[in-house]
Coordinates of C-alpha atoms and ligand atoms in Angstrom, one line a residue:
Chain A
X84 CA 83.4 102.8 79.6
X85 CA 86.8 100.9 79.7
X86 CA 87.6 102.7 83.0
X87 CA 84.3 101.7 84.6
X88 CA 84.8 98.1 83.5
X89 CA 88.3 98.1 85.0
X90 CA 86.9 99.6 88.3
X91 CA 84.2 97.0 88.3
X92 CA 86.5 94.1 87.6
X93 CA 88.8 95.0 90.5
X94 CA 85.8 95.8 92.8
X95 CA 84.3 92.4 92.1
X96 CA 87.7 90.7 92.6
X97 CA 88.0 92.3 96.0
X98 CA 84.5 91.7 97.0
X99 CA 84.7 88.0 96.2
X100 CA 87.8 87.7 98.4
X101 CA 86.1 89.6 101.3
X102 CA 85.2 87.0 103.9
X103 CA 82.6 89.2 105.6
X104 CA 80.9 89.9 102.3
X105 CA 80.6 86.2 101.3
X106 CA 79.8 85.2 104.9
X107 CA 76.8 87.6 105.1
X108 CA 75.4 86.8 101.6
X109 CA 76.2 83.1 101.1
X110 CA 76.9 81.3 104.4
X111 CA 74.4 83.2 106.6
X112 CA 71.3 82.6 104.4
X113 CA 72.2 78.9 104.0
X114 CA 72.7 78.4 107.7
X115 CA 69.5 80.3 108.5
X116 CA 67.4 78.3 106.0
X117 CA 68.6 75.0 107.3
X118 CA 68.5 75.9 111.0
X119 CA 65.0 77.5 111.0
X120 CA 63.8 74.9 108.5
X121 CA 65.0 72.1 110.8
X122 CA 63.6 73.7 114.0
X123 CA 60.2 74.2 112.5
X124 CA 60.0 70.9 110.5
X125 CA 57.2 69.6 112.7
X126 CA 54.9 72.5 112.0
X127 CA 54.8 71.8 108.3
X128 CA 53.5 69.0 106.1
X129 CA 55.5 66.9 103.7
X130 CA 54.5 68.8 100.5
X131 CA 55.4 72.2 101.8
X132 CA 58.2 72.0 104.4
X133 CA 59.7 74.5 106.8
X134 CA 62.8 74.4 104.5
X135 CA 60.7 75.6 101.6
X136 CA 59.2 78.4 103.7
X137 CA 62.5 79.7 104.9
X138 CA 64.2 79.5 101.6
X139 CA 61.5 81.8 100.2
X140 CA 61.5 84.3 103.0
X141 CA 65.2 84.3 104.0
X142 CA 66.6 85.3 100.6
X143 CA 64.7 88.6 100.3
X144 CA 65.6 89.4 103.9
X145 CA 69.3 88.7 103.4
X146 CA 69.1 90.9 100.3
X147 CA 67.6 93.7 102.4
X148 CA 70.5 93.2 104.9
X149 CA 72.8 93.8 101.9
X150 CA 71.9 97.4 102.3
X151 CA 74.4 97.5 105.2
X152 CA 77.0 95.7 103.1
X153 CA 76.6 98.2 100.3
X154 CA 76.9 101.1 102.8
X155 CA 80.1 99.6 104.0
X156 CA 81.4 99.1 100.5
X157 CA 80.7 102.8 99.9
X158 CA 82.8 103.8 102.8
X159 CA 85.5 101.3 102.4
X160 CA 87.7 103.4 100.2
X161 CA 87.6 106.2 102.8
X162 CA 88.9 103.8 105.5
X163 CA 91.6 102.5 103.2
X164 CA 92.5 106.0 102.2
X165 CA 92.2 104.9 98.5
X166 CA 89.3 107.2 98.2
X167 CA 91.8 110.0 97.8
X168 CA 93.4 108.2 94.8
X169 CA 90.1 107.8 93.1
X170 CA 89.3 111.5 93.7
X171 CA 92.5 112.9 92.2
X172 CA 92.5 110.5 89.2
X173 CA 90.5 111.3 86.1
X174 CA 87.4 109.3 87.1
X175 CA 83.9 110.8 87.5
X176 CA 81.7 110.5 90.5
X177 CA 79.2 108.5 88.4
X178 CA 82.0 106.0 87.7
X179 CA 82.8 105.7 91.4
X180 CA 79.2 105.1 92.4
X181 CA 78.4 102.7 89.5
X182 CA 81.4 100.6 90.0
X183 CA 80.5 100.1 93.7
X184 CA 76.8 99.6 93.0
X185 CA 77.3 97.1 90.2
X186 CA 80.0 95.1 91.9
X187 CA 77.8 94.7 95.0
X188 CA 74.8 93.7 92.9
X189 CA 76.7 91.2 90.8
X190 CA 78.4 89.4 93.6
X191 CA 75.3 89.3 95.9
X192 CA 73.3 88.0 93.0
X193 CA 75.8 85.3 92.4
X194 CA 75.5 84.3 96.0
X195 CA 71.7 84.3 95.7
X196 CA 71.9 82.0 92.7
X197 CA 74.1 79.6 94.7
X198 CA 71.8 79.7 97.7
X199 CA 68.7 79.1 95.6
X200 CA 70.2 76.4 93.5
X201 CA 71.5 74.5 96.5
X202 CA 68.2 74.9 98.3
X203 CA 66.3 73.6 95.3
X204 CA 68.6 70.6 95.0
X205 CA 68.9 69.7 98.6
X206 CA 65.4 70.3 99.9
X207 CA 63.6 70.0 96.6
X208 CA 62.0 73.4 96.4
X209 CA 59.7 73.1 93.4
X210 CA 61.4 76.1 91.8
X211 CA 62.3 74.9 88.4
X212 CA 59.7 76.7 86.4
X213 CA 60.2 79.8 88.5
X214 CA 63.9 79.9 89.0
X215 CA 64.7 82.6 86.4
X216 CA 61.9 85.0 87.4
X217 CA 62.7 84.6 91.1
X218 CA 66.4 85.2 90.6
X219 CA 65.5 88.2 88.5
X220 CA 63.3 89.6 91.2
X221 CA 66.0 89.0 93.8
X222 CA 68.6 90.6 91.6
X223 CA 66.5 93.7 91.1
X224 CA 65.8 93.8 94.8
X225 CA 69.6 93.6 95.4
X226 CA 70.1 96.5 92.9
X227 CA 67.6 98.6 94.8
X228 CA 68.9 97.8 98.3
X229 CA 72.5 98.4 97.2
X230 CA 71.5 101.7 95.7
X231 CA 69.8 102.8 98.9
X232 CA 72.7 101.5 101.0
X233 CA 75.3 103.3 98.9
X234 CA 73.3 106.5 98.9
X235 CA 73.2 106.4 102.7
X236 CA 76.8 105.1 103.1
X237 CA 78.4 107.6 100.8
X238 CA 76.7 110.5 102.6
X239 CA 77.8 109.6 106.1
X240 CA 81.2 109.5 107.7
X241 CA 80.6 106.9 110.3
X242 CA 79.7 103.4 109.2
X243 CA 78.8 102.2 112.7
X244 CA 76.1 104.8 112.9
X245 CA 74.8 103.9 109.4
X246 CA 74.7 100.3 110.4
X247 CA 72.8 100.9 113.7
X248 CA 70.3 103.1 111.9
X249 CA 69.7 100.7 109.1
X250 CA 69.4 97.6 111.3
X251 CA 66.2 98.7 112.8
X252 CA 64.0 99.2 109.7
X253 CA 65.4 96.1 108.0
X254 CA 64.7 93.9 111.0
X255 CA 61.3 95.4 111.5
X256 CA 60.5 94.8 107.8
X257 CA 61.8 91.3 108.2
X258 CA 59.6 90.5 111.2
X259 CA 56.5 92.0 109.5
X260 CA 57.2 89.9 106.4
X261 CA 57.5 86.7 108.4
X262 CA 61.2 86.2 107.8
X263 CA 61.8 84.7 111.2
X264 CA 58.4 83.3 112.0
X265 CA 55.3 83.0 109.7
X266 CA 52.7 85.7 110.4
X267 CA 49.3 85.0 108.9
X268 CA 46.3 86.9 110.0
X269 CA 42.7 87.5 109.1
X270 CA 42.6 90.7 111.1
X271 CA 42.4 93.4 108.3
X272 CA 44.1 96.1 110.4
X273 CA 47.1 93.9 111.3
X274 CA 47.1 92.7 107.7
X275 CA 47.5 96.3 106.5
X276 CA 50.4 96.8 108.9
X277 CA 52.1 93.6 107.6
X278 CA 51.9 95.0 104.1
X279 CA 53.8 98.1 105.1
X280 CA 56.9 96.1 104.8
X281 CA 58.3 95.9 101.2
X282 CA 59.6 92.4 102.1
X283 CA 56.0 91.2 102.6
X284 CA 55.3 92.0 99.0
X285 CA 58.4 90.4 97.7
X286 CA 57.8 87.2 99.8
X287 CA 54.2 87.1 98.6
X288 CA 55.2 87.6 95.0
X289 CA 57.6 84.6 95.2
X290 CA 55.1 82.4 97.0
X291 CA 52.4 83.2 94.4
X292 CA 54.7 82.6 91.5
X293 CA 56.3 79.3 92.8
X294 CA 53.3 77.6 94.5
X295 CA 50.3 79.1 92.8
X296 CA 51.8 79.9 89.4
X297 CA 50.4 83.4 89.6
X298 CA 53.1 85.7 88.0
X299 CA 51.5 89.1 87.9
X300 CA 52.5 90.4 91.4
X301 CA 56.1 89.3 90.9
X302 CA 56.4 91.4 87.8
X303 CA 54.8 94.4 89.5
X304 CA 57.0 94.1 92.5
X305 CA 60.1 93.8 90.3
X306 CA 59.1 96.9 88.4
X307 CA 58.7 98.9 91.6
X308 CA 62.1 97.7 92.9
X309 CA 63.7 98.7 89.6
X310 CA 62.2 102.2 89.8
X311 CA 63.4 102.6 93.4
X312 CA 66.9 101.3 92.4
X313 CA 67.2 103.8 89.6
X314 CA 65.9 106.7 91.7
X315 CA 68.4 106.0 94.5
X316 CA 71.3 105.5 92.0
X317 CA 70.5 108.9 90.6
X318 CA 70.4 110.3 94.1
X319 CA 73.7 108.7 95.1
X320 CA 75.4 110.2 92.1
X321 CA 73.7 113.6 92.5
X322 CA 74.5 113.9 96.2
X323 CA 78.0 112.4 96.0
X324 CA 80.2 114.8 98.0
X325 CA 84.0 114.5 97.5
X326 CA 84.6 115.5 101.1
X327 CA 82.2 112.9 102.6
X328 CA 83.5 110.2 100.3
X329 CA 87.1 110.6 101.4
X330 CA 86.6 111.4 105.1
X331 CA 85.9 108.9 107.7
X332 CA 87.5 106.6 110.2
X333 CA 86.2 103.3 111.4
X334 CA 87.0 102.6 115.0
X335 CA 89.2 99.5 115.1
X336 CA 89.7 99.5 111.3
X337 CA 93.4 98.9 110.7
X338 CA 94.7 98.3 107.2
Chain B
X40 CA 110.8 127.5 81.5
X41 CA 107.5 129.0 82.7
X42 CA 105.1 128.4 85.5
X43 CA 103.5 125.0 85.4
X44 CA 101.2 125.7 88.3
X45 CA 100.0 128.9 89.8
X46 CA 98.1 129.3 93.1
X47 CA 96.4 132.6 93.8
X48 CA 94.8 133.7 97.1
X49 CA 94.0 130.2 98.2
X50 CA 92.0 129.9 101.4
X51 CA 90.4 127.1 103.4
X52 CA 88.7 127.0 106.8
X53 CA 87.6 123.9 108.8
X54 CA 84.7 124.6 111.2
X55 CA 85.5 128.3 111.2
X56 CA 89.2 127.8 111.8
X57 CA 91.4 129.3 109.0
X58 CA 93.8 126.6 107.9
X59 CA 95.1 128.1 104.7
X60 CA 95.1 131.9 104.6
X61 CA 95.1 133.3 101.1
X62 CA 98.4 131.9 99.9
X63 CA 100.1 132.6 96.5
X64 CA 102.9 130.7 94.9
X65 CA 103.9 129.1 91.6
X66 CA 105.6 125.9 90.6
X67 CA 108.2 126.3 87.7
X68 CA 108.5 123.6 85.1
X69 CA 111.3 121.2 85.8
X70 CA 112.0 122.1 89.4
X71 CA 111.8 120.2 92.7
X72 CA 110.0 122.5 95.0
X73 CA 110.4 121.8 98.7
X74 CA 107.3 122.6 100.7
X75 CA 108.0 122.6 104.4
X76 CA 106.3 123.7 107.7
X77 CA 105.5 122.5 111.2
X78 CA 102.8 119.9 111.9
X79 CA 99.4 121.4 111.2
X80 CA 100.8 124.3 109.1
X81 CA 98.3 123.5 106.3
X82 CA 100.6 121.8 103.8
X83 CA 98.5 118.7 103.1
X84 CA 95.3 120.8 103.0
X85 CA 97.0 123.1 100.4
X86 CA 97.9 120.1 98.3
X87 CA 94.5 118.5 98.7
X88 CA 92.9 121.7 97.3
X89 CA 95.3 121.8 94.4
X90 CA 94.6 118.2 93.4
X91 CA 90.8 118.8 93.6
X92 CA 90.2 116.4 96.6
X93 CA 89.2 119.1 99.0
X94 CA 87.0 122.1 98.1
X95 CA 88.7 125.5 98.3
X96 CA 86.9 128.3 100.0
X97 CA 88.5 131.0 97.8
X98 CA 91.2 131.5 95.3
X99 CA 92.2 130.2 91.9
X100 CA 94.5 127.5 90.7
X101 CA 96.0 127.6 87.2
X102 CA 97.7 124.9 85.3
X103 CA 99.7 126.0 82.2
X104 CA 97.9 129.3 82.4
X105 CA 94.4 127.8 82.5
X106 CA 92.0 127.6 85.4
X107 CA 92.0 123.9 86.4
X108 CA 88.2 123.9 86.6
X109 CA 88.1 124.5 82.8
X110 CA 90.6 121.7 81.9
X111 CA 89.9 119.2 84.7
X112 CA 90.3 116.0 82.7
X113 CA 93.6 117.1 81.1
X114 CA 94.8 118.4 84.4
X115 CA 94.0 115.2 86.3
X116 CA 95.8 113.1 83.7
X117 CA 98.9 115.4 84.0
X118 CA 99.2 115.2 87.8
X119 CA 100.3 112.5 90.1
X120 CA 100.0 112.4 93.9
X121 CA 101.8 110.4 96.6
X122 CA 99.4 110.9 99.5
X123 CA 100.7 111.4 103.1
X124 CA 98.6 108.4 104.3
X125 CA 99.4 105.2 102.4
X126 CA 96.6 104.7 99.9
X127 CA 96.7 101.2 98.5
X128 CA 94.4 98.1 98.6
X129 CA 95.9 95.6 101.0
X130 CA 93.9 92.7 99.7
X131 CA 95.1 92.6 96.1
X132 CA 98.7 92.1 94.9
X133 CA 101.2 94.9 94.5
X134 CA 101.1 94.3 90.8
X135 CA 97.3 94.7 90.7
X136 CA 97.4 97.8 92.8
X137 CA 99.7 99.6 90.3
X138 CA 97.8 98.2 87.4
X139 CA 94.4 99.3 88.7
X140 CA 95.4 102.8 89.5
X141 CA 97.4 103.3 86.3
X142 CA 94.4 102.0 84.3
X143 CA 92.3 104.8 85.7
X144 CA 94.3 107.1 83.5
X145 CA 93.2 105.3 80.3
X146 CA 96.2 103.1 79.8
X147 CA 95.6 99.5 78.7
X148 CA 97.0 96.5 77.0
X149 CA 100.8 96.2 76.6
X150 CA 101.3 99.9 77.3
X151 CA 99.7 99.3 80.7
X152 CA 101.7 96.2 81.5
X153 CA 105.0 98.0 80.5
X154 CA 104.1 100.9 82.8
X155 CA 103.3 98.7 85.7
X156 CA 106.5 96.8 85.3
X157 CA 108.6 100.0 85.1
X158 CA 107.0 101.5 88.1
X159 CA 107.5 98.4 90.2
X160 CA 111.1 98.0 89.1
X161 CA 111.7 101.7 89.7
X162 CA 110.5 101.3 93.3
X163 CA 112.4 98.1 93.8
X164 CA 109.2 96.0 94.2
X165 CA 109.2 93.9 91.0
X166 CA 110.3 90.8 93.0
X167 CA 107.4 91.3 95.4
X168 CA 104.8 92.1 92.7
X169 CA 102.7 89.0 93.6
X170 CA 102.8 89.7 97.3
X171 CA 99.9 91.1 99.2
X172 CA 100.6 94.6 100.6
X173 CA 99.0 93.5 103.9
X174 CA 102.2 91.5 104.5
X175 CA 104.6 94.2 103.3
X176 CA 106.9 96.2 105.7
X177 CA 106.4 99.9 106.2
X178 CA 109.1 100.8 103.7
X179 CA 107.7 98.5 101.0
X180 CA 104.2 100.0 101.5
X181 CA 105.6 103.5 101.1
X182 CA 107.4 102.5 97.9
X183 CA 104.2 100.9 96.6
X184 CA 102.4 104.1 97.5
X185 CA 104.8 105.8 95.2
X186 CA 104.7 103.2 92.4
X187 CA 100.9 103.7 92.2
X188 CA 101.4 107.4 91.7
X189 CA 104.0 107.4 89.0
X190 CA 103.0 104.6 86.6
X191 CA 101.0 107.0 84.4
X192 CA 104.1 109.3 84.0
X193 CA 102.7 112.5 85.5
X194 CA 104.1 115.8 84.4
X195 CA 103.6 117.3 87.8
X196 CA 104.0 115.1 90.9
X197 CA 103.0 116.0 94.4
X198 CA 104.7 114.0 97.1
X199 CA 103.3 114.5 100.7
X200 CA 105.9 113.1 103.1
X201 CA 106.6 110.0 101.0
X202 CA 109.4 108.8 103.3
X203 CA 107.6 109.1 106.7
X204 CA 108.6 106.3 109.0
X205 CA 111.0 104.2 106.9
X206 CA 114.5 103.0 107.2
X207 CA 117.6 104.7 105.7
X208 CA 117.8 102.0 102.9
X209 CA 114.3 102.7 101.6
X210 CA 114.8 106.4 102.1
X211 CA 118.0 106.4 100.0
X212 CA 116.2 104.4 97.3
X213 CA 113.3 106.8 97.2
X214 CA 115.7 109.8 97.1
X215 CA 117.5 108.4 94.2
X216 CA 114.3 107.6 92.4
X217 CA 113.0 111.2 92.8
X218 CA 116.2 112.6 91.3
X219 CA 115.8 110.2 88.3
X220 CA 112.1 111.1 87.9
X221 CA 113.0 114.8 87.9
X222 CA 115.9 114.3 85.4
X223 CA 113.4 112.6 83.1
X224 CA 111.3 115.8 83.2
X225 CA 108.8 115.4 86.0
X226 CA 108.2 118.6 88.0
X227 CA 107.9 117.7 91.7
X228 CA 106.4 119.4 94.8
X229 CA 108.0 117.7 97.7
X230 CA 106.6 118.0 101.3
X231 CA 108.7 116.6 104.1
X232 CA 109.8 117.1 107.6
X233 CA 113.3 115.8 106.9
X234 CA 115.5 118.8 106.3
X235 CA 118.3 116.7 104.9
X236 CA 116.0 115.4 102.2
X237 CA 114.9 119.0 101.3
X238 CA 118.6 120.1 101.2
X239 CA 119.6 117.2 99.0
X240 CA 116.7 117.4 96.5
X241 CA 115.1 120.8 96.2
X242 CA 116.0 123.9 94.1
X243 CA 113.5 126.2 95.7
X244 CA 111.9 126.1 99.2
X245 CA 108.6 127.3 100.5
X246 CA 108.1 127.5 104.2
X247 CA 104.5 127.6 105.5
X248 CA 103.3 128.2 109.0
X249 CA 99.8 128.9 110.5
X250 CA 98.3 128.7 107.0
X251 CA 100.6 131.4 105.5
X252 CA 103.7 131.2 103.3
X253 CA 106.4 132.9 105.3
X254 CA 109.3 132.3 102.9
X255 CA 109.6 131.4 99.2
X256 CA 113.1 131.5 97.8
X257 CA 115.8 129.7 95.9
X258 CA 117.6 127.3 98.3
X259 CA 121.0 129.1 97.8
X260 CA 119.5 132.5 98.4
X261 CA 117.7 131.3 101.5
X262 CA 120.9 130.0 102.9
X263 CA 122.7 133.1 102.1
X264 CA 120.1 135.3 103.7
X265 CA 120.2 133.4 107.0
X266 CA 123.9 132.7 107.1
X267 CA 124.4 136.2 108.5
X268 CA 122.0 135.5 111.3
X269 CA 124.0 132.5 112.4
X270 CA 121.9 129.7 110.8
X271 CA 124.2 126.9 109.7
X272 CA 121.7 124.7 107.9
X273 CA 118.1 124.5 106.8
X274 CA 117.0 123.1 110.2
X275 CA 118.4 126.3 111.9
X276 CA 116.6 128.5 109.4
X277 CA 113.3 126.5 109.9
X278 CA 113.4 126.8 113.6
X279 CA 114.3 130.4 113.5
X280 CA 111.4 131.2 111.3
X281 CA 108.8 129.0 112.9
X282 CA 110.0 129.0 116.5
X283 CA 110.5 126.1 118.9
X284 CA 107.1 125.9 120.5
X285 CA 105.3 122.5 120.1
X286 CA 102.3 122.5 117.7
X287 CA 99.9 120.2 119.5
X288 CA 96.4 120.9 118.4
X289 CA 96.8 124.6 118.9
X290 CA 94.1 127.1 117.8
Ligands
LIG142 N1 89.1 117.2 107.5 C1 89.5 118.1 108.5 N2 88.6 118.6 109.4 C2 89.0 119.5 110.3 N3 90.2 120.0 110.4 C3 91.2 119.5 109.6 C4 90.9 118.6 108.6 N4 92.0 118.3 107.9 C5 93.0 119.1 108.5 N5 92.5 119.8 109.5 C6 93.2 120.7 110.3 O1 93.8 121.6 109.5 C7 95.1 122.0 110.0 C8 96.2 121.8 108.9 O2 96.3 120.4 108.6 P1 97.2 119.8 107.5 O3 97.0 118.3 107.5 O4 97.1 120.6 106.3 O5 98.6 120.1 108.1 P2 100.1 119.7 107.6 O6 100.8 120.9 107.4 O7 100.0 118.8 106.5 O8 100.6 118.9 108.9 P3 101.5 117.6 109.0 O9 102.9 118.0 108.9 O10 101.2 117.1 110.4 O11 101.1 116.6 108.0 C9 95.3 121.1 111.2 O12 95.1 121.9 112.3 C10 94.3 120.0 111.1 O13 93.9 119.7 112.4
LIG143 MG1 100.4 116.8 106.1

């Protein structure tokens, strides 16, 4: 346990200093919310504004994008050659995986809290009664996406390929969930398609909780995310291969 | 003094190509063993298998008479490795690098601080402890690479070309440090392409080529053996044994 907490501490420290990491998870969602909210401000009323809409849909989408960040975090030690040091020192593969997973989850969740608090302050998102449950759902979603990202990242040598592969389903899921443009439909077939995206369920849970005070879907969604996260954490530890972990070059990566 | 480490019939192939071909050797407690061979001979691969980073295809490795697989935790705490490629975090201070890697061995509190300080002083980096390695010169990075590997006081230290690409000043400093470490009781396996280093440091020399050990002898004996054949120094012996052909990505 003390070794894991040491690893976690330094991983968090390095993640907080990582401009890309903070850019993707703090700056990007804020910019998107304000940009899209501003561009669409005329299509909404005064009670429920475009800013409100995009705060709710952008955060889960950015958390899904964190899958790529986590995959990178999983490969980073290979590129820095420090993977070798972790492998020959007396640490277990579970410690290596958990340190990465928890550091990503914690730092991204802190970013989410900052984005959600600034959004609720600046654009008066009526979140106060729902702040804690929404953050909890986002944190659990972060845990799940990071676990999936790590599982994939740790198993593949080339991060660029991982990134290109992951980009497609994440963006498709985002489009279906209305992350970029609201999609509402009465067509039952299309509706079924929209609900194929996990992000649709997460967005819906938050909308229902915040605006309709209907909490049950949020708890169900959180439970499913938690289960997915735990399963992928187990898989990431089980399929951790020392060779895959230490090998890999990132074109253009120079220490 | 007995064998600290024993390697038996170790083999490794990458994509069907035999890189290490059933080698046997041992490391005696207290010695500095020179491990040399041309580029691509399989030196780093051998070490990576011994330190449990790379899977071996076949063979056994014994530490103090026990299979390392049975005493992995004890074994890992007892060894230290200076990797051929510099393995440090460039975005945290030199001090934090040493502290982090040393803490993985279970050291904490004042003991940890004391060890970090000693390792940094030992490698001449104490004044630069707050600096980011990203801004360090090549020689400083190499020395930090060493500091990160010795702070936990390993009994058996593997050094894979620890002086590659550095100036004579840093090299001299590292040479002196290795002698001190050894005098304090650290057994060292030293891989290098610099024959002067091997001459100056090692008691015994293993020469590897094409994945096989072609010579394993006390330094003095080795020199005696090849003196008759007109070899004046270790470099002559090395070239005589391994030939003068270039080793560029050969099969
Ligand atoms: N991960 C790998 N995948 C495929 N081939 C590899 C891998 N690592 C090493 N090799 C090959 O194995 C052979 C031995 O490599 P190794 O690094 O052990 O040589 P070395 O003796 O340390 O050489 P050098 O003096 O250049 O460091 C080389 O031909 C190398 O190309
Ligand atoms: Mg090598």
